Coordinates of C-alpha atoms and ligand atoms in Angstrom, one line a residue:
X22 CA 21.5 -51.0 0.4
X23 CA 24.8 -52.3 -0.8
X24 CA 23.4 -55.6 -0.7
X25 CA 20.9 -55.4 -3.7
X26 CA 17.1 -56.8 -3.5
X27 CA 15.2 -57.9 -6.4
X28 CA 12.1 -55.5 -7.9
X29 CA 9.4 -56.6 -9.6
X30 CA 10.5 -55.2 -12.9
X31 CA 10.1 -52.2 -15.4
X32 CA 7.9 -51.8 -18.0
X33 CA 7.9 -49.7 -21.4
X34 CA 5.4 -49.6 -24.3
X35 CA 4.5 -46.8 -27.1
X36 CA 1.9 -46.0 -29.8
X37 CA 2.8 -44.4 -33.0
X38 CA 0.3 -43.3 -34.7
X39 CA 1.9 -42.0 -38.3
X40 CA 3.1 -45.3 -38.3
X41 CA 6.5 -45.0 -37.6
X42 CA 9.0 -48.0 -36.4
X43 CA 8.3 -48.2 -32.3
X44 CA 11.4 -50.1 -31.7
X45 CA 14.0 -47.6 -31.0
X46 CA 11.8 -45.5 -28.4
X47 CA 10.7 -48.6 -26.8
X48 CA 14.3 -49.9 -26.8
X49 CA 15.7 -46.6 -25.2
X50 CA 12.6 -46.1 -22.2
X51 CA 14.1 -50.1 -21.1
X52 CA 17.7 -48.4 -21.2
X53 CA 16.5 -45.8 -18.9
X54 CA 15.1 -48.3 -16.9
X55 CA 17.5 -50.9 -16.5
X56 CA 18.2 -50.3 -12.3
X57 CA 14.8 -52.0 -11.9
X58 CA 15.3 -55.2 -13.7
X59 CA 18.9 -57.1 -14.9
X60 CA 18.1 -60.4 -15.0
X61 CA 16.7 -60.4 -18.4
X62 CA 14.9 -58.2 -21.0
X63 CA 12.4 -58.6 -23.8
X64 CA 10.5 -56.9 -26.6
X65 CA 7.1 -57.4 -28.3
X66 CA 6.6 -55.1 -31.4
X67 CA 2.9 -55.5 -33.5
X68 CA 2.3 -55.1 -37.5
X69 CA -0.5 -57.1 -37.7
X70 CA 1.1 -59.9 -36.4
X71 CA 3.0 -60.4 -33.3
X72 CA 7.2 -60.1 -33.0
X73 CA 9.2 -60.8 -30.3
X74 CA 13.2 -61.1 -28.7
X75 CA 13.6 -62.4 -25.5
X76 CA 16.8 -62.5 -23.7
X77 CA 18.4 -62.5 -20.7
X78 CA 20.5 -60.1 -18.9
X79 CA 20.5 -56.0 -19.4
X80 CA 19.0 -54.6 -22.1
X81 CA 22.0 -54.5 -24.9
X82 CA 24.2 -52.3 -26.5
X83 CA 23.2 -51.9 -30.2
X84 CA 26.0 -51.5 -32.2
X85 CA 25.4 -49.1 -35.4
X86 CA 26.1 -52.1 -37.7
X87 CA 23.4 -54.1 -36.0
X88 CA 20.5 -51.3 -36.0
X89 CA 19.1 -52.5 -39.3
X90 CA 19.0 -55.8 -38.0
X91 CA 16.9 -55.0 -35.3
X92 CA 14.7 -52.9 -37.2
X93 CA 13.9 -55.7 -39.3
X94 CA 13.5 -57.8 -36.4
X95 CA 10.9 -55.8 -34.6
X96 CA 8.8 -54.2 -37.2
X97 CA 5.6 -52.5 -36.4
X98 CA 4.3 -49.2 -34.7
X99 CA 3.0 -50.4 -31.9
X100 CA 5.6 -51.6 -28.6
X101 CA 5.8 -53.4 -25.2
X102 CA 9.1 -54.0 -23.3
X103 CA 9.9 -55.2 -20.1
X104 CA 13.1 -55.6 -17.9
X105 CA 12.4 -58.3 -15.0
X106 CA 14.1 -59.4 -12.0
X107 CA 12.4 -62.4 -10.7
X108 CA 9.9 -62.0 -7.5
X109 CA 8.0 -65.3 -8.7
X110 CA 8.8 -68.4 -10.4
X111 CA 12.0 -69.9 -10.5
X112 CA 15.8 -68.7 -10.3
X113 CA 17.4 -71.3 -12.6
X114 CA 18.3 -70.5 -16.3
X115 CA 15.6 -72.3 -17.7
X116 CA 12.8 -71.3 -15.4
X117 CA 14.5 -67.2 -15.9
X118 CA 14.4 -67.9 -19.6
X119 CA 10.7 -69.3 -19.4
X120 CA 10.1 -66.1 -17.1
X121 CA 11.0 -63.4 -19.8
X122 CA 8.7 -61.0 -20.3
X123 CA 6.6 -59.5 -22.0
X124 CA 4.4 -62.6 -22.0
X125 CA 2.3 -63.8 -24.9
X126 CA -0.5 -66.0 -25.1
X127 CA -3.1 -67.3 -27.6
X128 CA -5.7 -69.1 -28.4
X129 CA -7.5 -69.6 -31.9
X130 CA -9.0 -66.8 -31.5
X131 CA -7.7 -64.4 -29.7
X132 CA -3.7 -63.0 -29.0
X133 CA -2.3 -61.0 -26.4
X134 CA 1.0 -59.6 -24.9
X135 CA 1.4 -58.5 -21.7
X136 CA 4.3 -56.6 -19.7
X137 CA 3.8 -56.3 -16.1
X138 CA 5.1 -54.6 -13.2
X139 CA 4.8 -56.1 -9.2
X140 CA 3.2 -59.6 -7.6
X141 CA 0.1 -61.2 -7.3
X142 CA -0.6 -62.1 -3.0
X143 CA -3.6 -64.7 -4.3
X144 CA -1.3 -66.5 -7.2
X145 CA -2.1 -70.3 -6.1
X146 CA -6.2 -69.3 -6.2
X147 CA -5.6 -68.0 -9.7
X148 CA -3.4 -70.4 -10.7
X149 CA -6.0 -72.9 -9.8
X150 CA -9.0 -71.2 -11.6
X151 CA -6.4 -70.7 -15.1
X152 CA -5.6 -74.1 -14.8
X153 CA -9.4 -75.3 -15.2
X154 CA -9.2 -73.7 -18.8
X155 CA -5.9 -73.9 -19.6
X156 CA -4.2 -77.2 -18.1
X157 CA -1.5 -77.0 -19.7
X158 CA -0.3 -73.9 -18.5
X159 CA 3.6 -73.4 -17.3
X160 CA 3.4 -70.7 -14.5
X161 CA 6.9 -69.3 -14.6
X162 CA 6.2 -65.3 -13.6
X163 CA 3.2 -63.6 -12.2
X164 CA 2.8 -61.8 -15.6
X165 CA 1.6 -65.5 -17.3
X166 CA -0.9 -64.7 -14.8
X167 CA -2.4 -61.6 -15.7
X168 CA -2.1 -62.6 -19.5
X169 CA -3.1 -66.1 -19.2
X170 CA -6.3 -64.0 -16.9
X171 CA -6.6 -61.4 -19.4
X172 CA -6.9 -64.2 -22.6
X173 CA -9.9 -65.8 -20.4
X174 CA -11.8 -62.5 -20.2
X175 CA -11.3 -61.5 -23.8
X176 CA -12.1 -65.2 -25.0
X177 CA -15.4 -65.2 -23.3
X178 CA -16.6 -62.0 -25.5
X179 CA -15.7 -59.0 -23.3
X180 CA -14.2 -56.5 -24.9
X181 CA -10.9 -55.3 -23.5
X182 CA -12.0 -53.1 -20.3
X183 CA -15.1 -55.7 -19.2
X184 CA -12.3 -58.2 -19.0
X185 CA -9.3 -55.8 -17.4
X186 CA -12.7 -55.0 -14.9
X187 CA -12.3 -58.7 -14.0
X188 CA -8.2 -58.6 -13.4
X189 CA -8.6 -55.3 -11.5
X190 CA -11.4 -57.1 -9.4
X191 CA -10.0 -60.7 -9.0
X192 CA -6.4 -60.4 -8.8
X193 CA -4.7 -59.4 -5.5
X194 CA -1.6 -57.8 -5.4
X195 CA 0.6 -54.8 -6.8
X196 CA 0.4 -54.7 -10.7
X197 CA 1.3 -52.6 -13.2
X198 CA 0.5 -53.5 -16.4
X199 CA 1.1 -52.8 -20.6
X200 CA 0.4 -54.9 -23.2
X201 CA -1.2 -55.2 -26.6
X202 CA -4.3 -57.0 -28.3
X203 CA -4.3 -59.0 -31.4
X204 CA -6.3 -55.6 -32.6
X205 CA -3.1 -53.8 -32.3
X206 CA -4.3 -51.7 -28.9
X207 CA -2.2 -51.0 -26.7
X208 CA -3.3 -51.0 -23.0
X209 CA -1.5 -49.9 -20.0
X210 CA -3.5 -50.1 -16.2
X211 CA -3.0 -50.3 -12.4
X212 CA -4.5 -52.5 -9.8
X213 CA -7.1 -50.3 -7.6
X214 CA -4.4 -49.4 -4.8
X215 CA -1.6 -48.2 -7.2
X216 CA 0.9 -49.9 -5.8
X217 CA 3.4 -49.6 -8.4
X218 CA 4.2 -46.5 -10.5
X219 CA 3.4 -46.3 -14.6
X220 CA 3.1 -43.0 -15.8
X221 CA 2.1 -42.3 -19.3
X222 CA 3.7 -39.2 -21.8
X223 CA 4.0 -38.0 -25.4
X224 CA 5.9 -37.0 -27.9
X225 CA 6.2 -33.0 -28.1
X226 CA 4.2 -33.1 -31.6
X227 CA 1.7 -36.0 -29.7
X228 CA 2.8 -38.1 -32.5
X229 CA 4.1 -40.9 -30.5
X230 CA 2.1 -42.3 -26.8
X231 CA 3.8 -43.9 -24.2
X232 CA 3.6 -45.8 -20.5
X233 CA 6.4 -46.1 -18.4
X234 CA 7.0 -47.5 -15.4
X235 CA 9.2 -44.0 -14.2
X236 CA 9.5 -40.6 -15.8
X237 CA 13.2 -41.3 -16.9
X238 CA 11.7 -43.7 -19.7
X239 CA 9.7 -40.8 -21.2
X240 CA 12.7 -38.6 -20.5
X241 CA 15.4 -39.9 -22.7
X242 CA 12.7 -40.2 -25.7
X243 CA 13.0 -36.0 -25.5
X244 CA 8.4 -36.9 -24.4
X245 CA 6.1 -34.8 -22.3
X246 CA 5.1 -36.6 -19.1
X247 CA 1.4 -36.6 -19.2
X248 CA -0.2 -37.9 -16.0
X249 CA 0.6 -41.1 -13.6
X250 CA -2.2 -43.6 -14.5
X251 CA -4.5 -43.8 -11.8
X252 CA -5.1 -46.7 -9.5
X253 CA -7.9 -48.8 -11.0
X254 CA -7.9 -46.8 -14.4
X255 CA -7.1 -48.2 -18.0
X256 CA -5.6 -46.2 -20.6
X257 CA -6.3 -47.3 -24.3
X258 CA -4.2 -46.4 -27.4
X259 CA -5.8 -47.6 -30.7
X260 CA -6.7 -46.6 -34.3
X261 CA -9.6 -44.7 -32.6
X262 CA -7.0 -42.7 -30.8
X263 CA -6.2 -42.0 -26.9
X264 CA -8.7 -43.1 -23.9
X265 CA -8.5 -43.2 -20.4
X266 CA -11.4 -45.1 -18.2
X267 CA -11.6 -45.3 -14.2
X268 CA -12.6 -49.1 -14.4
X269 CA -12.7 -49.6 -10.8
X270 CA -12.8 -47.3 -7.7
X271 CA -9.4 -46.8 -6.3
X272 CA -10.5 -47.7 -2.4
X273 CA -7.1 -46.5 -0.9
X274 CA -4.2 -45.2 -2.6
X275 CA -1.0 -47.0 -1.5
X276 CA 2.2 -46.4 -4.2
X277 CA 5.3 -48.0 -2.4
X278 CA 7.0 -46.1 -0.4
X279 CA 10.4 -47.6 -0.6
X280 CA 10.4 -46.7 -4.7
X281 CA 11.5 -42.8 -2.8
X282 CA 14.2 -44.6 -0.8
X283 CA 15.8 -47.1 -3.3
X284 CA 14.1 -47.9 -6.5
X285 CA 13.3 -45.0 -8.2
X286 CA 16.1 -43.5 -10.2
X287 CA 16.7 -40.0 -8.7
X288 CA 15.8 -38.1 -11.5
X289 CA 12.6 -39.8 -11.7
X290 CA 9.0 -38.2 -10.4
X291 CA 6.5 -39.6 -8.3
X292 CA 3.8 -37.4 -7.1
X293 CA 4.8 -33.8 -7.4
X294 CA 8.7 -34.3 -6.8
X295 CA 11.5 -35.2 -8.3
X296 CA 12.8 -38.6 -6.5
X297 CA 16.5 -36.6 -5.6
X298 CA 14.8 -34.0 -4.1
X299 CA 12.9 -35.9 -1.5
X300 CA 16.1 -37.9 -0.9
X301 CA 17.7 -34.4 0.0
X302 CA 15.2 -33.9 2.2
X303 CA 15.2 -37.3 4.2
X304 CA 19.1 -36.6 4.6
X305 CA 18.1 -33.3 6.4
X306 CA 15.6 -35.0 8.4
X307 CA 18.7 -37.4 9.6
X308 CA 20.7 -34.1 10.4
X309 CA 18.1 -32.4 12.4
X310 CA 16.7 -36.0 14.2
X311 CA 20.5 -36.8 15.2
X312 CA 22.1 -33.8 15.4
X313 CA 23.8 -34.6 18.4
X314 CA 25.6 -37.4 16.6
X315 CA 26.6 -35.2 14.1
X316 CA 28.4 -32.8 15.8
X317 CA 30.8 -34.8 16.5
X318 CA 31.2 -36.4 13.2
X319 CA 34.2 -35.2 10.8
X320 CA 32.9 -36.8 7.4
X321 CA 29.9 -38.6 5.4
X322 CA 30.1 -41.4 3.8
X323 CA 27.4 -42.6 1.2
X324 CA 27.5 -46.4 0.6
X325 CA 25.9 -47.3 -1.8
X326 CA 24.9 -44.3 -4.7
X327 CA 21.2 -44.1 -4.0
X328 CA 22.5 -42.7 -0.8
X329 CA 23.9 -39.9 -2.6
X330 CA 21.2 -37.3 -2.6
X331 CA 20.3 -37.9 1.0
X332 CA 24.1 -37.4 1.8
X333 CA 23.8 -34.3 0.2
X334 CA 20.9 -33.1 2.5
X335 CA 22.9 -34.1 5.1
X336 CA 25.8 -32.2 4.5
X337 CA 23.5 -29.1 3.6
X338 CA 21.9 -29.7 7.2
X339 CA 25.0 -30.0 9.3
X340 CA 28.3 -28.6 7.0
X341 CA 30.0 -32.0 8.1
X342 CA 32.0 -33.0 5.1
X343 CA 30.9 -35.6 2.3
X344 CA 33.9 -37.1 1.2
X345 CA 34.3 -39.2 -1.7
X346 CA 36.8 -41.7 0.3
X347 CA 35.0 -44.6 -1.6
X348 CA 35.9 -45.0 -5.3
X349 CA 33.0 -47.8 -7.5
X350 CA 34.9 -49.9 -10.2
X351 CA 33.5 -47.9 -13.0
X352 CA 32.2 -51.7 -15.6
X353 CA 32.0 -53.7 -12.8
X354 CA 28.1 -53.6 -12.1
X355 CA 26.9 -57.2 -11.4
X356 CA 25.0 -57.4 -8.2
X357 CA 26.1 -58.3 -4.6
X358 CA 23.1 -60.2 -4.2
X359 CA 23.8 -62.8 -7.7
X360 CA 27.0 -64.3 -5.9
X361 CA 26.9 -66.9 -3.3
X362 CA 27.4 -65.6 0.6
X363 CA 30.5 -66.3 0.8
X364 CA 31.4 -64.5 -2.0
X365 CA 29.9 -61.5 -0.8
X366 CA 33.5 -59.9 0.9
X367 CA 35.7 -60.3 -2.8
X368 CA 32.3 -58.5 -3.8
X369 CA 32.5 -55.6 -2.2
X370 CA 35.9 -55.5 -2.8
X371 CA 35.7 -56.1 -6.6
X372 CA 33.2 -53.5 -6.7
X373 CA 34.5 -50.5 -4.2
X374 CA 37.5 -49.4 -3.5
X375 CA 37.9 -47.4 -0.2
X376 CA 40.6 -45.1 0.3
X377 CA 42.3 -45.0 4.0
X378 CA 43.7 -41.8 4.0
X379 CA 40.6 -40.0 3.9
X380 CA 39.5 -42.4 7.0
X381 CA 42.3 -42.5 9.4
X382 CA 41.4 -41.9 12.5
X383 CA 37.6 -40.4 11.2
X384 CA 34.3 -40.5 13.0
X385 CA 32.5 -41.4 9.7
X386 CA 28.6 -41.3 9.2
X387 CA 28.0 -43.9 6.6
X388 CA 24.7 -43.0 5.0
X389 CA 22.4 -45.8 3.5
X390 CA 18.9 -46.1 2.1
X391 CA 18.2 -48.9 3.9
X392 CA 19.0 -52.0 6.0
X393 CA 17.1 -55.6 5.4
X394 CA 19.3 -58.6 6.2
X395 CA 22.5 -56.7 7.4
X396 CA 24.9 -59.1 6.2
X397 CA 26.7 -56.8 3.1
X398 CA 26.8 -53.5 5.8
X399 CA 28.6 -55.5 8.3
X400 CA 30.7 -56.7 5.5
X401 CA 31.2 -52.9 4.1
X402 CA 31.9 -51.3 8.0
X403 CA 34.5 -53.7 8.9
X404 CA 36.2 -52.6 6.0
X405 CA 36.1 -49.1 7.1
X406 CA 37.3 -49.9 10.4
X407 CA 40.4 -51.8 8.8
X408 CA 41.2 -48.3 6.8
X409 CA 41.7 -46.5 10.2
X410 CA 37.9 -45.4 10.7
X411 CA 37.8 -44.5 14.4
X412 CA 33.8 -44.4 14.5
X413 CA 31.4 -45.3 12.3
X414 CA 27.4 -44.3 12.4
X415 CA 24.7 -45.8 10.0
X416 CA 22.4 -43.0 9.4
X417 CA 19.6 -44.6 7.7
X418 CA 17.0 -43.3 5.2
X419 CA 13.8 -45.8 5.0
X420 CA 12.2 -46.4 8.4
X421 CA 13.2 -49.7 10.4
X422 CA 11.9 -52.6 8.1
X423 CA 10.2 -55.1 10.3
X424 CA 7.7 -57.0 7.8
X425 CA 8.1 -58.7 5.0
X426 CA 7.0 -57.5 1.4
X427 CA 3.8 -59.5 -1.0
X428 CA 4.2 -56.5 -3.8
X429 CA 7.5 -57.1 -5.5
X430 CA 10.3 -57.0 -3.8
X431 CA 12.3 -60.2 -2.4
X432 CA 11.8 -59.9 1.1
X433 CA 9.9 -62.7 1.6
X434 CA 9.8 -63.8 5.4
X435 CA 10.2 -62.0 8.6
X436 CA 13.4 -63.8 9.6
X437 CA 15.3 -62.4 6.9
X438 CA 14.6 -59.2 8.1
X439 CA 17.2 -58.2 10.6
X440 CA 14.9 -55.4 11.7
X441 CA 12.1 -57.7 12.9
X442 CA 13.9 -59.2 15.3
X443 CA 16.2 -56.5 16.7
X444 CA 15.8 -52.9 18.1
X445 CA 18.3 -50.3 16.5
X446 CA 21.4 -51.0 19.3
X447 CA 21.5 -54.4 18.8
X448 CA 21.3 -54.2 15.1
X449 CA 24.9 -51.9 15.4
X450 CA 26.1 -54.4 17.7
X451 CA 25.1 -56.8 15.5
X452 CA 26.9 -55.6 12.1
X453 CA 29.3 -53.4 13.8
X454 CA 28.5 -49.9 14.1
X455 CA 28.8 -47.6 16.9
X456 CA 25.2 -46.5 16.5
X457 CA 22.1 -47.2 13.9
X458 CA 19.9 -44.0 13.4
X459 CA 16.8 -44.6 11.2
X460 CA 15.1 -41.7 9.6
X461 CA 11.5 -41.4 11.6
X462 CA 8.1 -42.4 10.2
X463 CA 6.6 -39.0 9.9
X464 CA 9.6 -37.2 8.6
X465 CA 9.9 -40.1 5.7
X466 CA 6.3 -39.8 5.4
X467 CA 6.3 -36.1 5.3
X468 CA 9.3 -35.6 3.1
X469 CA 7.4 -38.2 -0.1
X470 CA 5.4 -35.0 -0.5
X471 CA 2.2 -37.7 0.0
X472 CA -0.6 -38.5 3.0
X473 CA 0.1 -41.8 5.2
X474 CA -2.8 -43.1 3.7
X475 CA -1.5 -42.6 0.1
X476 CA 2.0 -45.0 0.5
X477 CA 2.1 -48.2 0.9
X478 CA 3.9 -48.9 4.5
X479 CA 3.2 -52.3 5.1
X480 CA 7.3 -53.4 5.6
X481 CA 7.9 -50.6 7.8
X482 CA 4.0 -51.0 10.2
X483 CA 3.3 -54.5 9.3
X484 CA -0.1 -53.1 8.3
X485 CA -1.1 -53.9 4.6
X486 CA -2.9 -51.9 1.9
X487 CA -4.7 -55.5 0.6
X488 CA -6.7 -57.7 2.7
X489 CA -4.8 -61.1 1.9
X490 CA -1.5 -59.7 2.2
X491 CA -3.0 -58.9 6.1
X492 CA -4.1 -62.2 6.4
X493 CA -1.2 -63.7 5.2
X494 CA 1.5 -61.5 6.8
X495 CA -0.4 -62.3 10.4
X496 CA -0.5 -65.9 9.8
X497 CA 3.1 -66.0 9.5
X498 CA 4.5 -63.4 12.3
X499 CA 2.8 -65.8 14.5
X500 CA 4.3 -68.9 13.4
X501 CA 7.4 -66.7 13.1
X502 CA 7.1 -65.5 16.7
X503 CA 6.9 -69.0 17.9
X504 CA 9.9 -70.0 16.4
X505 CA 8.7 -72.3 13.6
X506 CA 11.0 -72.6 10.4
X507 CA 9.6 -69.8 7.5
X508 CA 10.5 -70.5 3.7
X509 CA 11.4 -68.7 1.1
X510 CA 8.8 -67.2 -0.6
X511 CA 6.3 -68.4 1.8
X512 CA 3.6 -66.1 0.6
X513 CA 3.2 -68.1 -2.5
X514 CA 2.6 -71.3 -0.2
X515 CA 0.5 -69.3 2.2
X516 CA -2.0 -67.9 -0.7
X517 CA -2.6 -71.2 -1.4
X518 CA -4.8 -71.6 2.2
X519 CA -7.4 -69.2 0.9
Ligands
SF4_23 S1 5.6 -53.7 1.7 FE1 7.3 -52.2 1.6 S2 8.5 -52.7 -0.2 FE2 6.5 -53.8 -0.4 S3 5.2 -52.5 -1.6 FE3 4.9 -51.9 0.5 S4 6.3 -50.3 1.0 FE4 7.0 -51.3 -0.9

């Protein structure tokens, strides 16, 4: 989608055990990982004592002069980053500074730091419960949670999987997590259901041990990719060496299934494929399911880039041409999304610049990984209609989203959604198009490489991997259905009824 959401976040962190400085690897698997996160960025390194830089906005450029600098900064073996966009908390300066991860807290006695991955569903129960020990406490970002939780455990004597066991079990939601103990461990786990992906690698000579939140993180380190961390496992690296424990039985798996369509960097794995691969594969879905459409078509179009490898498929399916007739501003990279609405047309413009003599007169197919509130593809097909476009056809990859999302990603309320409350012709009335052509259910399904009941699909069925989520979700379709006003980030209000 042209019109960019907001993900829960990417997380790094590595283990050297010679000893080595962690910073550069932990600096370069953010890098790789910047698509998931932009609003800010931070680093925790350990050397007996913790270390920390916190900023916001993309992960820097480190200029050669400044290396040393950083170096010094960040000394220690042992590594946690994190790049955030915010799905909790405020969106202010202050409240996106306060929300920097990773988070760190302490008490006398103990220390941790925690990087973290997704959303909590029951945040306002926990909050509640932290509060009673620590009132105090600032909740800016669902990771103070799940450190502030974490801290609780390991004060009250457990050791560190007794009180992950207790996370796992009493937090709700998707969470992928990494941190490190005032011990120097570092720890990386998934809540049971495995919502979001952290894989873990190592260097060829096993030297150095990592968890990432995608492959490409391990990747540009030169590591091995190891294994995808279970749902409801913990993995442990320490002076005693590498662990992995199944804490707590994964009941169902469900890794989200829109990380294939959008999130996921293309050259990224999840499950046994590379992510551009099964993008290929929904764009030869779209050929074959609207074939008759694309007969007729003389060119594709994909708007934005992550539409590029199912264009490809496309074009593989059905020999129509993929022409390049849209050029991107090559340094221009801020977000649709950051700029007020009625920005959003100088947006597009400042960011794309589409070429009319490749459109003149052109029954396009405009391919797009998805479609949630509408407004930037209506924005983005007028355009093509002013370059001459005669027709234009959305051929979409993810299934119709009619639900909103509790797991990470900033679609909070169903009447957001332009999906929920309109069938696929009124939607291309709606923004434009001569038709909207959604990939099917079974072929996305089928083309992930994974079982139904592996993915989570709750935005697409409205049925949810986690009970409260369920709950929740139906509460609020039927206030929605009546016509009552829904807020912004409702489900934060709404897991406050438990
Ligand atoms: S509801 Fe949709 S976006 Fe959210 S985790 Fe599930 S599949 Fe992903």
């Amino acid at each position: 989608m042209l019109n960019s959401l907001r993900e829960a976040c990417g997380v790094f962190s590595a283990y050297d055990f010679e000893g080595g400085p962690i910073f550069p690897c932990i600096y370069w698997g953010l890098r790789a990982q910047n698509h998931r996160g932009h609003q800010s960025h931070g680093f925790v390194t350990f050397n007996g004592s913790f270390n920390t830089h916190r900023s916001l906005d993309l992960v820097p450029k480190i200029k050669r002069k400044d290396i040393q600098n950083w170096l010094n900064k960040l000394p220690g073996n042992v590594g946690v980053g994190s790049i955030r966009y915010t799905t909790s908390g405020g969106t202010d300066e202050e409240s996106l500074k306060k929300g920097i991860q990773p988070v760190l807290a302490e008490t006398e006695k103990v220390k941790v730091a925690v990087a973290f991955n997704g959303n909590i569903v029951n945040n306002s129960r926990l909050k509640r419960k932290i509060r009673e020990k620590f009132p105090g406490f600032s909740y800016e970002c669902d990771a103070e949670l799940i450190c502030r939780k974490l801290l609780i455990e390991l004060m009250e004597n457990h050791d560190l999987a007794s009180s992950v066991t207790a996370c796992m079990k009493e937090v709700e939601g998707a969470f992928s997590v990494t941190g490190i103990t005032q011990n120097g461990e570092l720890f990386a786990f998934k809540d049971p259901y495995g919502i979001r992906p952290l894989c873990c690698g190592h260097s060829i000579n096993r030297k150095i041990y990592a968890a990432s939140s995608e492959t490409v993180g391990l990747d540009i380190n030169g590591f091995e990719q190891g294994f995808e961390v279970e749902p409801g496992e913990l993995v442990i690296l320490s002076e005693d060496g590498f662990a992995r424990q199944q804490l707590v039985p994964c009941k169902r798996r469900a890794l989200c299934s829109f990380e294939f369509a959008y999130f996921a960097r293309p050259d990224s794995r999840l499950g046994n494929n590379y992510v551009y691969e099964v993008r290929e594969e929904f764009g030869r879905n779209l050929g074959r399911e609207y074939s008759e459409i694309a007969k007729k078509a003389d060119m594709i179009l994909s708007i934005p880039e992550t539409a590029n490898d199912a264009a490809y498929g496309l074009h593989e399916e059905t020999g129509i041409r993929w022409e390049r007739a849209t050029r991107r501003h090559r340094y221009v990279t801020e977000r649709a999304f950051i700029l007020l609405p009625r920005e959003r047309q100088t947006t597009i413009d400042r960011k794309i610049n589409i070429l009319d003599r490749k459109l003149r007169g052109k029954t396009v197919i405009v391919i797009e990984d998805s479609i949630v509130r509408g407004d930037t593809t209506k924005v983005v097909i007028q355009k093509l209609r002013k370059k001459g476009a005669k027709k234009v056809h959305m051929f979409i990859t993810f299934p119709r989203i009619t639900s909103p999302c509790f797991y990470g990603i900033a679609m909070a309320t169903y009447g957001e959604l332009i999906g929920s409350r309109h069938e696929p012709q009124e939607i291309a009335k709606i923004i434009g198009a001569d038709s909207v052509n959604y990939q099917s259910l079974n072929n996305f399904i089928e083309a992930t490489g994974l079982k139904k009941n592996e993915l989570c699909l709750g935005c697409v069925t409205g049925k949810y991997p986690t009970p409260l989520a369920q709950e929740i979700a139906d509460e609020m379709k039927e206030k929605f259905e009546k016509g009552e006003k829904e807020i912004g980030r409702i489900y934060e209000i709404a897991s406050g009824i438990e």
